[in-house]
Short mmCIF file of C-alpha atoms in Angstrom, two decimals:
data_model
loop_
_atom_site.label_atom_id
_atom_site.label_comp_id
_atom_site.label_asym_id
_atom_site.label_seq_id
_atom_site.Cartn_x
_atom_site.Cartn_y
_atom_site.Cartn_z
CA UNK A 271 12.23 -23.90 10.34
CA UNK A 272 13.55 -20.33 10.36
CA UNK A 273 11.75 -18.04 12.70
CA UNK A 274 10.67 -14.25 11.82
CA UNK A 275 9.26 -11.73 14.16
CA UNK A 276 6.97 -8.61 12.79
CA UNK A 277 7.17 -5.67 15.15
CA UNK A 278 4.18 -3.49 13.58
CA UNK A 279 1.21 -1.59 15.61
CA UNK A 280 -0.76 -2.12 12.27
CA UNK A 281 -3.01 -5.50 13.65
CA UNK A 282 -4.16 -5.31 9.60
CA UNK A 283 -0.63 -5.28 7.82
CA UNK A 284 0.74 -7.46 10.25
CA UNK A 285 -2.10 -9.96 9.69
CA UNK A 286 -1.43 -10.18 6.26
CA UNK A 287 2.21 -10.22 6.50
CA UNK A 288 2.37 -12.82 8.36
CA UNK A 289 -0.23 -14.89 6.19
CA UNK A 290 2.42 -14.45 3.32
CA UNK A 291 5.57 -15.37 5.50
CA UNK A 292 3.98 -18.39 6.74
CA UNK A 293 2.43 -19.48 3.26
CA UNK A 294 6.33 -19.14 2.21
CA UNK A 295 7.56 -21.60 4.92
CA UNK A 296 8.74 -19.59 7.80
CA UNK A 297 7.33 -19.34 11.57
CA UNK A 298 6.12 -16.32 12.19
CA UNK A 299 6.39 -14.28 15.64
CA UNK A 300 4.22 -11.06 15.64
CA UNK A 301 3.93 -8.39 18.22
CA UNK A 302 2.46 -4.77 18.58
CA UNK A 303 4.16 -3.41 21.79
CA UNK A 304 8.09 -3.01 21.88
CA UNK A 305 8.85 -3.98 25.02
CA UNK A 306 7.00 -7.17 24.42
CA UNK A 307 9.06 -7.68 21.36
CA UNK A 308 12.10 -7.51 22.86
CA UNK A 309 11.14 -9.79 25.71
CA UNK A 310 10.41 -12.20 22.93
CA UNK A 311 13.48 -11.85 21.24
CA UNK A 312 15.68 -12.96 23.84
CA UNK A 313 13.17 -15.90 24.50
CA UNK A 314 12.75 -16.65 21.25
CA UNK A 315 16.17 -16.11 19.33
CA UNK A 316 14.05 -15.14 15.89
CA UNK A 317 16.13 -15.50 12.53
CA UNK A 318 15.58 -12.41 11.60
CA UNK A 319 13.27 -8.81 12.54
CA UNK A 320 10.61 -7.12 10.16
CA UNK A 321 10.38 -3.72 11.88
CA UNK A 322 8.26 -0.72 11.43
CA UNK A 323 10.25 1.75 13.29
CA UNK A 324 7.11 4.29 13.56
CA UNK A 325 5.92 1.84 16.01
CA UNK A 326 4.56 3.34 19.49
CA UNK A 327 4.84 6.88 17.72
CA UNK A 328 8.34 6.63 16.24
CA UNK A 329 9.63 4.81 18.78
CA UNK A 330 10.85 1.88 17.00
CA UNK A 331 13.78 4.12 16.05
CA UNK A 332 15.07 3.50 19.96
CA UNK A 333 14.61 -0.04 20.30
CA UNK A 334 16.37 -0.87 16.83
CA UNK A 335 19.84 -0.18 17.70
CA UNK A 336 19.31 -2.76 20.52
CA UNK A 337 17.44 -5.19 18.44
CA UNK A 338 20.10 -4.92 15.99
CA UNK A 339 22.84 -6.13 18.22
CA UNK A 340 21.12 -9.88 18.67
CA UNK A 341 19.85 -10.62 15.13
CA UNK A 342 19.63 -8.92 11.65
CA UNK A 343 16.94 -6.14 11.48
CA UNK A 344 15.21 -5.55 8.33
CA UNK A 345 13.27 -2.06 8.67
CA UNK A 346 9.74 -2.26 6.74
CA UNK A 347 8.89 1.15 7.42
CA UNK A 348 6.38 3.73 5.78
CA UNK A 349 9.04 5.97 6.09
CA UNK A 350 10.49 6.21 3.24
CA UNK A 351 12.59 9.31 2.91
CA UNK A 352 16.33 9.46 2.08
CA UNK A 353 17.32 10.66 5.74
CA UNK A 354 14.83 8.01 6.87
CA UNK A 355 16.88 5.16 4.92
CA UNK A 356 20.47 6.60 6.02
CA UNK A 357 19.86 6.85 10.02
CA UNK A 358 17.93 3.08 9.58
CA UNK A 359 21.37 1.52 8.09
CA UNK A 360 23.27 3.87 10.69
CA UNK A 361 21.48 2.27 14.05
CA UNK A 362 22.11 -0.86 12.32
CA UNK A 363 19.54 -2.00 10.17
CA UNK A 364 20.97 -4.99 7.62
CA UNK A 365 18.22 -4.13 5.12
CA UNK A 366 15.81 -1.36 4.05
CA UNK A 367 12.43 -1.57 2.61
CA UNK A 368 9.51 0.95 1.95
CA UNK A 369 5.70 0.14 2.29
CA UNK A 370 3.93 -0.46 -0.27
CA UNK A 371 6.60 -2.94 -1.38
CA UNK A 372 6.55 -5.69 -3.64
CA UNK A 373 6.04 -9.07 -2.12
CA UNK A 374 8.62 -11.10 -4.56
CA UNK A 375 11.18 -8.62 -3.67
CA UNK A 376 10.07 -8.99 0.08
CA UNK A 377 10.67 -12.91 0.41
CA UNK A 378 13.49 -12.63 -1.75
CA UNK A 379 15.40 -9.96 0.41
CA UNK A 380 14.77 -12.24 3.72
CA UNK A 381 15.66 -15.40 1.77
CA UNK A 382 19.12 -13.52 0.89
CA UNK A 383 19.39 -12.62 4.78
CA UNK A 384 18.52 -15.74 5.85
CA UNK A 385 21.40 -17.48 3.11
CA UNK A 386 23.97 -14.73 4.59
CA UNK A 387 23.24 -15.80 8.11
CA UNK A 388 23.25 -19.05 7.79
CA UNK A 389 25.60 -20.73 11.17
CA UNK A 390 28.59 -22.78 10.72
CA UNK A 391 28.23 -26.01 12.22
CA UNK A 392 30.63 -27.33 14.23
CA UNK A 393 31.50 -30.82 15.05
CA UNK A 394 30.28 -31.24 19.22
CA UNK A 395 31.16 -32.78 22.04
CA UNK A 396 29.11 -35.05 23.65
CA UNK A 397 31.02 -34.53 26.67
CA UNK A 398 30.82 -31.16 26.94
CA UNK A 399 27.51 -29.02 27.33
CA UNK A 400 27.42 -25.34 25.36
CA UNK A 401 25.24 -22.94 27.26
CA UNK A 402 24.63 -20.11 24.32
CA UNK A 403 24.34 -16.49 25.61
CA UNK A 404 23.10 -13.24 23.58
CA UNK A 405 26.04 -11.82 22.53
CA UNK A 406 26.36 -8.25 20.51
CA UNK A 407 26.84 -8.70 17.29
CA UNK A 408 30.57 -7.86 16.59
CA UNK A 409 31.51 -4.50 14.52
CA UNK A 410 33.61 -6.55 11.67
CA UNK A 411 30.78 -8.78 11.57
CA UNK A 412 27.87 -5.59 11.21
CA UNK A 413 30.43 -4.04 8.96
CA UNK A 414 30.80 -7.47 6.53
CA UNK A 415 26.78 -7.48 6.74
CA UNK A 416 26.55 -4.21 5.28
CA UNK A 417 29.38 -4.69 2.40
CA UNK A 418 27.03 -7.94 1.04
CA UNK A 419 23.72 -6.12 1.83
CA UNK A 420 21.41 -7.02 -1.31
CA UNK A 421 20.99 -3.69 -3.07
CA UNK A 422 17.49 -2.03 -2.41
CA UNK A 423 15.91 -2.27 -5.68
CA UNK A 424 15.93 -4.90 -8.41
CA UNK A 425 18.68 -4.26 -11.32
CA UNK A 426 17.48 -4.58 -14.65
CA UNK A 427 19.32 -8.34 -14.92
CA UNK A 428 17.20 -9.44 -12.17
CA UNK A 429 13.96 -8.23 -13.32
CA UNK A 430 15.03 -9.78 -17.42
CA UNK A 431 15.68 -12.52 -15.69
CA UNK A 432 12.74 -13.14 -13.86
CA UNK A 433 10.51 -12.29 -16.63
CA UNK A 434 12.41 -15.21 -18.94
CA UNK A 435 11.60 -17.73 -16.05
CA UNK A 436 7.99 -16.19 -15.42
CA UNK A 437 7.70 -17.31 -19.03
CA UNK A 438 9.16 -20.98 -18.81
CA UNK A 439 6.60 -21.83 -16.02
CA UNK A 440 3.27 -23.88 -16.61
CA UNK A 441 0.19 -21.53 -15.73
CA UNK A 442 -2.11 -23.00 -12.83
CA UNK A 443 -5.53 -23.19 -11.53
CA UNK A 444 -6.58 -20.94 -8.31
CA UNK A 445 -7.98 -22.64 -5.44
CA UNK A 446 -11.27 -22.73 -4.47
CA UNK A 447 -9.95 -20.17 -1.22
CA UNK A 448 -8.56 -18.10 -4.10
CA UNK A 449 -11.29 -17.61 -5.90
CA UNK A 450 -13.25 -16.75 -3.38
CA UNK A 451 -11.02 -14.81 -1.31
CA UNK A 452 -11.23 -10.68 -1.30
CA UNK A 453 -10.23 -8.87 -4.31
CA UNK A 454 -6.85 -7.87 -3.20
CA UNK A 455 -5.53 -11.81 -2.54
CA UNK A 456 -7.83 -12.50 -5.68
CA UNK A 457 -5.73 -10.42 -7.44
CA UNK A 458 -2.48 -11.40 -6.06
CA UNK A 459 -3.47 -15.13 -6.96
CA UNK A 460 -4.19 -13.90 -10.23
CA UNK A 461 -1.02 -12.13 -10.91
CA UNK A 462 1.42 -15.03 -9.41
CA UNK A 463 -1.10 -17.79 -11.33
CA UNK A 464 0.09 -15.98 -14.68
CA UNK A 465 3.57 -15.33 -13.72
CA UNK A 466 3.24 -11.47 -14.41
CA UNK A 467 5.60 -8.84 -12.05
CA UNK A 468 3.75 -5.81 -11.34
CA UNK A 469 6.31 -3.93 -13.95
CA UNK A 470 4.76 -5.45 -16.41
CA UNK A 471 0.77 -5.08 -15.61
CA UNK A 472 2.33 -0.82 -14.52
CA UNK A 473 3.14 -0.92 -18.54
CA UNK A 474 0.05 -2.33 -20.02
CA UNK A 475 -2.68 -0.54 -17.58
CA UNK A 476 -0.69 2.86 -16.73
CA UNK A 477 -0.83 2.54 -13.30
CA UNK A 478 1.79 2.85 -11.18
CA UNK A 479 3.46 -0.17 -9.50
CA UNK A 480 3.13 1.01 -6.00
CA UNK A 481 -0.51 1.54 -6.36
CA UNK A 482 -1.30 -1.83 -7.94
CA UNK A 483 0.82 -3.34 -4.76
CA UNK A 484 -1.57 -1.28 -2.11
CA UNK A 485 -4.57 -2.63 -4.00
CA UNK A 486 -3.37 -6.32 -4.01
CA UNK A 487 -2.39 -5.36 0.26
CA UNK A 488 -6.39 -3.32 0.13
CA UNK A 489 -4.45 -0.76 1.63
CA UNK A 490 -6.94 2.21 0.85
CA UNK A 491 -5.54 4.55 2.51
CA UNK A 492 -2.52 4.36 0.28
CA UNK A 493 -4.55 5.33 -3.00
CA UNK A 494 -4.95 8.84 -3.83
CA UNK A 495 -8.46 9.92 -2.49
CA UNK A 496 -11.84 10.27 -4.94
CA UNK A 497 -12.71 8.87 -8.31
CA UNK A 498 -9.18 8.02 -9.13
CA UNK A 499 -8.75 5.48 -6.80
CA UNK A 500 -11.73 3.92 -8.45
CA UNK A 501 -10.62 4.30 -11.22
CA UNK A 502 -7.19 2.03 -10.60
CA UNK A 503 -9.51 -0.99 -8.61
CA UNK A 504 -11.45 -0.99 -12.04
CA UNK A 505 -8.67 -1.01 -14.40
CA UNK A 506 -6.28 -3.50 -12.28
CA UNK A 507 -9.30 -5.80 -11.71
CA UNK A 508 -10.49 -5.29 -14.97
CA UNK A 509 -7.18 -6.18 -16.45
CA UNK A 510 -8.08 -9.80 -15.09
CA UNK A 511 -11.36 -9.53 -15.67
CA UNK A 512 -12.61 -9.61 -11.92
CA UNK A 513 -15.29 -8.02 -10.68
CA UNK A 514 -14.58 -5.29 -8.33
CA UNK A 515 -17.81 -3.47 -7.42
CA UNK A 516 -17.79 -5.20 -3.65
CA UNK A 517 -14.27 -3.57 -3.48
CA UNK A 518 -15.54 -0.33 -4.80
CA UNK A 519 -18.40 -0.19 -2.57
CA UNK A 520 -16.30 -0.09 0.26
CA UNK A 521 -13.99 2.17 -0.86
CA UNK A 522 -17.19 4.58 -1.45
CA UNK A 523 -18.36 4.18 2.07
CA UNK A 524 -15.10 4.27 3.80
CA UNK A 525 -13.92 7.61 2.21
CA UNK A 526 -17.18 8.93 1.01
CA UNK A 527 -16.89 9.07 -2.96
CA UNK A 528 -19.11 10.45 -4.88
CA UNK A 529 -18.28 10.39 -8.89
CA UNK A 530 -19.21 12.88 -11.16
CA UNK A 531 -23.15 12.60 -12.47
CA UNK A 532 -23.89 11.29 -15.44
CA UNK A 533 -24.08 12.66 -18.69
CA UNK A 534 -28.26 12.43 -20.57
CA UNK A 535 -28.43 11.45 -23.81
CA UNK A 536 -31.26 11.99 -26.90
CA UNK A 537 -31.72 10.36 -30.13
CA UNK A 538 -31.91 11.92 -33.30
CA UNK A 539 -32.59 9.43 -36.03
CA UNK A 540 -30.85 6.25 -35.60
CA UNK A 541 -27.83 8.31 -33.57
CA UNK A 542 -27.88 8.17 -30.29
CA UNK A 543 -26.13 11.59 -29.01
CA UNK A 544 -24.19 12.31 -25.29
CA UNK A 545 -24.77 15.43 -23.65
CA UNK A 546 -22.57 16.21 -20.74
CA UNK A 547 -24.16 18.18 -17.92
CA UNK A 548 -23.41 21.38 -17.32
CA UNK A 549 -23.80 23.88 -14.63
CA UNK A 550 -24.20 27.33 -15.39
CA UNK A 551 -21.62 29.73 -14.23
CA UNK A 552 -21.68 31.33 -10.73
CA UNK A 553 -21.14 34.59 -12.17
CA UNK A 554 -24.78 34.36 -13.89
CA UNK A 555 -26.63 32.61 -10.61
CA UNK A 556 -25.42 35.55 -8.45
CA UNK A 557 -26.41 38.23 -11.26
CA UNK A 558 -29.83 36.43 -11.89
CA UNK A 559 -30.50 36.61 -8.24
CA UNK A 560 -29.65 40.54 -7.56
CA UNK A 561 -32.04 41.27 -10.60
CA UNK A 562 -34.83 39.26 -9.35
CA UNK A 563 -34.19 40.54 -5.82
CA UNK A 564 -34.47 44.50 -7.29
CA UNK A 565 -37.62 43.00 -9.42
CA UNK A 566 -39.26 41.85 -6.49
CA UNK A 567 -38.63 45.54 -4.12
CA UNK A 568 -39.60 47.77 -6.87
CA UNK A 569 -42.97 45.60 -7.10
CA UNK A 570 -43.70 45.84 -3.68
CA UNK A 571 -43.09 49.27 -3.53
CA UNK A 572 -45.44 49.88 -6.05
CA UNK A 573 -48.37 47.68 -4.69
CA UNK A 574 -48.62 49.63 -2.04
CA UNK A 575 -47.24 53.45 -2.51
CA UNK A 576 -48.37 53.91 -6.05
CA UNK A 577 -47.39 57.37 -5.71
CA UNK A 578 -44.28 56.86 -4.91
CA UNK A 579 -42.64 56.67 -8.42
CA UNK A 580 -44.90 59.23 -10.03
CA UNK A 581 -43.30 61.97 -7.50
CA UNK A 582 -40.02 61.25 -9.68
CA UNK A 583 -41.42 61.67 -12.65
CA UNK A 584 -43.28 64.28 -12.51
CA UNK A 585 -40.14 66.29 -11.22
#
């Protein structure tokens, strides 16, 4: 069995991560602190490296050259900007990917690694005992890695022809854990149950791909803040015809939501007629409140100093 180790200070994303890997067949390593990480890499030997390289404040970027030396590194990074991609591949990353990511792509991507690493076995001795060391990976062999590295999105071949075989497979029943699992892996389930890529579902709801994949991850924090966030757990959950409102409930309390009030409504007839609610302007509260201020002096003055407007008028 092929071993992976996630190097990730997110205890969350890592969790989940490594639910996925493991559900796809691979053992999974996990670890939070760097120097830990390393120590298990040259215990361990993994296959292959998931790294976050903002990791201990950025300092994943340090430890990847090393890393990179023993085994292929695949960088799984929020960083995600152009500079950010070119000085991962320069300390030596084999692969690239940006969070939120799509999962398919994900397993494919290590499956490719894996396929590309794959040792040549030899015929053995048994006279003769092999003590392996950790050697540095050599510079033809880095160099090879990177002239094969899968590119880093899907081409539209791949994607035609993963919708043809999304349509050639039989549909299935979720689990029991599925269907009662939170909305996110409900909605995952859902999705892989129908054989649907997140391209298509971006197409028929109008919401980007990148979102839908936070949602299915419930990474919040990765949804643009207020009502519009709502507004995609509803339509992507609605699309399957789950019910989100736990989802959205927690999403209300964690960022403190509140959505516009309600319109009232009246009925004339047999027609029942929406109102929205409006506000009046500022401009007419602040004027409203000067003349009722000036209303309220020049009555006071005249309660008690009667006299003092006639003194005016009579001059």
């Amino acid at each position: 069995m092929r071993t992976i180790l996630i190097i990730d200070d997110d205890v969350a994303f890592t969790a989940k991560l490594k639910a996925q890997l493991s559900e796809a067949g691979y053992r999974v390593l996990n670890s939070t602190v760097l120097a830990h990480a390393e120590r298990e890499c040259a215990r361990e030997r993994p296959d292959l490296v998931l790294l976050e390289v903002r990791t201990e404040h950025d300092a994943g970027w340090e430890a990847l050259p090393r890393l990179a030396a023993f085994q292929p590194v695949i960088v799984l990074s929020s960083a995600g900007l152009e500079e950010d991609v070119m000085r991962g591949f320069a300390a030596g990353a084999a692969d690239y990917i940006t969070k939120p990511y799509r999962t398919g792509e994900l397993l494919a991507r290590i499956q490719a690694r894996m396929l590309s690493e794959a040792p040549v076995i030899a015929p053995t001795n048994p006279k003769t005992t092999v003590i392996e060391e950790m050697t540095p990976v050599s510079t033809s062999r880095r160099a090879n890695d990177e002239e094969t590295a899968e590119p880093v999105f899907m081409s539209e071949a791949e994607e035609l022809a993963l919708l043809r075989q999304s349509e050639q497979a039989p549909i299935r029943q979720l689990s029991e854990s599925e269907q009662h699992a939170s909305l996110g892996h409900r909605l995952r389930a859902e999705r892989q149950r129908r054989h649907l890529t997140l391209v298509q579902i971006e197409n028929d709801i109008k919401v980007r791909m990148y979102y839908l994949q936070a949602i299915e991850d419930e990474q919040w924090s990765l949804l643009p803040r207020g009502p519009a966030a709502l507004g995609m757990i509803r339509a992507y959950a609605g699309y399957f015809g789950i019910d989100a409102s736990a989802a959205e409930a927690e999403y209300r309390l964690r960022y403190q939501v509140e959505e516009k009030t309600p319109s009232f409504s009246f009925t004339v007839g047999n027609v029942n007629t929406r109102l929205p609610r409006r506000s009046p302007p500022r401009w007419l509260i602040v004027t409203l409140a000067i003349v009722l201020a000036l209303a309220i002096a020049v009555g006071a003055i005249y309660y008690f100093d009667p006299a003092f407007f006639s003194q005016f008028i009579g001059g």
